[in-house]
Amino acid sequence: MPFINSKVSVSMTQQQEIELKTRLGQAISLIPGKSENWLMTGFEDNYHLYFRGDNSEPMAFIEVKVFGQENPAAFEKLTAEIMNIFNEVLGIAPDHIYIKYEAVANWGWNGGNF
């Protein structure tokens, strides 16, 4: 039950959004027990972000929420891959990306909770 939400300061084409969705779907498997089969993604482009008081360069804030326990080693690998993906697809430098991880104990779906 992972969810990856992305807020980026640049415009995205439909093709870029599909490429991000596809590549994030592959990358989520870096967390043991997680797969694209349960991944939900969200994208907000043209988001007003400022970093160091400036908004002149492309940047992103990405949230990764997972059901279950934290896995710092897996999160470290996923961070590197997510930064690579957003750099290659949208031209956002890794030093202009923040990623927030959250392990969630209660997750609802299909009328109940896991």
Coordinates of N, CA and C in Angstrom, one line a residue, residues 9-74:
S9 N 8.0 21.9 -9.4 CA 7.8 23.3 -9.8 C 7.8 23.5 -11.3
V10 N 7.9 22.5 -12.1 CA 7.9 22.6 -13.6 C 6.6 22.0 -14.2
S11 N 6.4 22.3 -15.4 CA 5.2 21.7 -16.1 C 5.6 20.3 -16.6
M12 N 4.6 19.4 -16.6 CA 4.8 18.1 -17.0 C 3.9 17.8 -18.2
T13 N 4.5 17.1 -19.2 CA 3.6 16.6 -20.3 C 3.0 15.3 -19.8
Q14 N 2.0 14.8 -20.6 CA 1.3 13.5 -20.3 C 2.4 12.4 -20.4
Q15 N 3.3 12.5 -21.4 CA 4.3 11.5 -21.6 C 5.2 11.4 -20.4
Q16 N 5.6 12.6 -19.9 CA 6.5 12.6 -18.7 C 5.8 12.0 -17.5
E17 N 4.5 12.3 -17.3 CA 3.8 11.8 -16.2 C 3.7 10.3 -16.3
I18 N 3.5 9.8 -17.4 CA 3.4 8.3 -17.6 C 4.8 7.7 -17.4
E19 N 5.8 8.3 -17.9 CA 7.2 7.8 -17.6 C 7.5 7.8 -16.1
L20 N 7.1 8.9 -15.4 CA 7.3 8.9 -13.9 C 6.6 7.8 -13.3
K21 N 5.3 7.6 -13.6 CA 4.5 6.6 -13.0 C 5.0 5.2 -13.2
T22 N 5.5 5.0 -14.4 CA 6.1 3.7 -14.8 C 7.4 3.4 -14.0
R23 N 8.2 4.4 -14.0 CA 9.5 4.2 -13.3 C 9.4 4.1 -11.8
L24 N 8.5 4.9 -11.3 CA 8.2 4.8 -9.8 C 7.6 3.4 -9.5
G25 N 6.8 2.9 -10.4 CA 6.3 1.6 -10.2 C 7.3 0.5 -10.1
Q26 N 8.4 0.7 -10.9 CA 9.5 -0.3 -10.9 C 10.3 0.0 -9.6
A27 N 10.5 1.2 -9.3 CA 11.4 1.6 -8.1 C 10.9 1.1 -6.8
I28 N 9.5 1.1 -6.6 CA 9.0 0.8 -5.3 C 9.3 -0.6 -4.8
S29 N 9.7 -1.4 -5.8 CA 10.1 -2.8 -5.4 C 11.4 -2.8 -4.6
L30 N 12.1 -1.7 -4.5 CA 13.3 -1.6 -3.7 C 13.0 -1.7 -2.2
I31 N 11.7 -1.5 -1.9 CA 11.2 -1.8 -0.5 C 10.7 -3.2 -0.5
P32 N 11.2 -4.1 0.3 CA 10.8 -5.4 0.3 C 9.3 -5.5 0.6
G33 N 8.6 -6.3 -0.2 CA 7.2 -6.5 0.0 C 6.3 -5.5 -0.7
K34 N 6.9 -4.5 -1.3 CA 6.1 -3.5 -2.0 C 6.2 -3.7 -3.5
S35 N 5.1 -3.4 -4.2 CA 5.1 -3.6 -5.7 C 4.2 -2.6 -6.3
E36 N 4.3 -2.5 -7.6 CA 3.5 -1.6 -8.4 C 2.0 -2.0 -8.3
N37 N 1.7 -3.3 -8.0 CA 0.4 -3.7 -7.9 C -0.5 -3.0 -6.9
W38 N 0.2 -2.4 -5.9 CA -0.5 -1.7 -4.8 C -0.2 -0.2 -4.8
L39 N 0.7 0.2 -5.7 CA 1.2 1.6 -5.6 C 0.2 2.6 -6.2
M40 N 0.0 3.7 -5.5 CA -0.8 4.8 -6.0 C 0.1 6.0 -6.1
T41 N 0.0 6.7 -7.2 CA 0.9 7.9 -7.4 C 0.0 9.1 -7.6
G42 N 0.6 10.2 -7.2 CA -0.1 11.5 -7.5 C 0.9 12.5 -8.0
F43 N 0.5 13.4 -8.9 CA 1.5 14.4 -9.4 C 0.8 15.8 -9.4
E44 N 1.5 16.7 -8.9 CA 1.1 18.1 -9.0 C 2.3 18.9 -9.6
D45 N 2.0 19.4 -10.8 CA 3.0 20.2 -11.5 C 2.8 21.6 -11.4
N46 N 3.7 22.5 -11.8 CA 3.6 23.9 -11.7 C 3.3 24.3 -10.2
Y47 N 3.8 23.6 -9.3 CA 3.6 23.9 -7.9 C 4.6 25.0 -7.4
H48 N 4.1 25.9 -6.6 CA 5.0 27.0 -6.2 C 5.9 26.6 -5.0
L49 N 7.1 26.2 -5.3 CA 8.1 25.8 -4.4 C 9.2 26.8 -4.3
Y50 N 9.8 27.0 -3.1 CA 10.9 27.9 -2.9 C 11.9 27.1 -2.1
F51 N 13.2 27.1 -2.5 CA 14.3 26.5 -1.8 C 15.4 27.5 -1.6
R52 N 15.8 27.6 -0.4 CA 16.8 28.6 0.0 C 16.3 30.0 -0.4
G53 N 15.0 30.2 -0.3 CA 14.4 31.5 -0.6 C 14.3 31.9 -2.1
D54 N 14.6 30.9 -3.0 CA 14.6 31.1 -4.4 C 13.8 30.1 -5.2
N55 N 13.2 30.5 -6.3 CA 12.4 29.5 -7.1 C 12.8 29.6 -8.5
S56 N 14.1 29.9 -8.8 CA 14.5 30.1 -10.2 C 15.0 28.8 -10.8
E57 N 15.1 27.7 -10.0 CA 15.5 26.4 -10.6 C 14.4 25.4 -10.4
P58 N 14.3 24.4 -11.2 CA 13.4 23.3 -11.0 C 13.6 22.6 -9.7
M59 N 12.5 22.3 -9.0 CA 12.6 21.6 -7.7 C 11.4 20.7 -7.5
A60 N 11.6 19.8 -6.5 CA 10.5 18.8 -6.2 C 10.4 18.5 -4.7
F61 N 9.2 18.3 -4.2 CA 9.0 17.7 -2.9 C 8.2 16.5 -3.1
I62 N 8.7 15.4 -2.6 CA 8.1 14.0 -2.9 C 7.8 13.4 -1.5
E63 N 6.6 12.8 -1.4 CA 6.2 12.1 -0.2 C 6.0 10.6 -0.5
V64 N 6.6 9.8 0.3 CA 6.5 8.3 0.1 C 5.9 7.8 1.4
K65 N 4.7 7.3 1.3 CA 4.0 6.7 2.5 C 3.9 5.2 2.2
V66 N 4.2 4.4 3.2 CA 4.1 3.0 3.1 C 3.4 2.4 4.3
F67 N 2.6 1.3 4.1 CA 2.0 0.6 5.2 C 3.0 -0.3 5.8
G68 N 3.1 -0.3 7.1 CA 4.1 -1.2 7.8 C 5.2 -0.4 8.5
Q69 N 6.3 -1.1 8.7 CA 7.4 -0.6 9.4 C 8.4 0.2 8.5
E70 N 9.1 1.0 9.2 CA 10.2 1.7 8.4 C 11.3 0.8 8.0
N71 N 11.9 1.1 6.9 CA 13.0 0.3 6.4 C 14.1 1.2 5.9
P72 N 14.9 1.8 6.8 CA 15.9 2.9 6.4 C 16.8 2.4 5.3
A73 N 17.3 1.2 5.3 CA 18.2 0.8 4.2 C 17.5 0.8 2.8
A74 N 16.3 0.3 2.8 CA 15.5 0.3 1.6 C 15.1 1.8 1.2

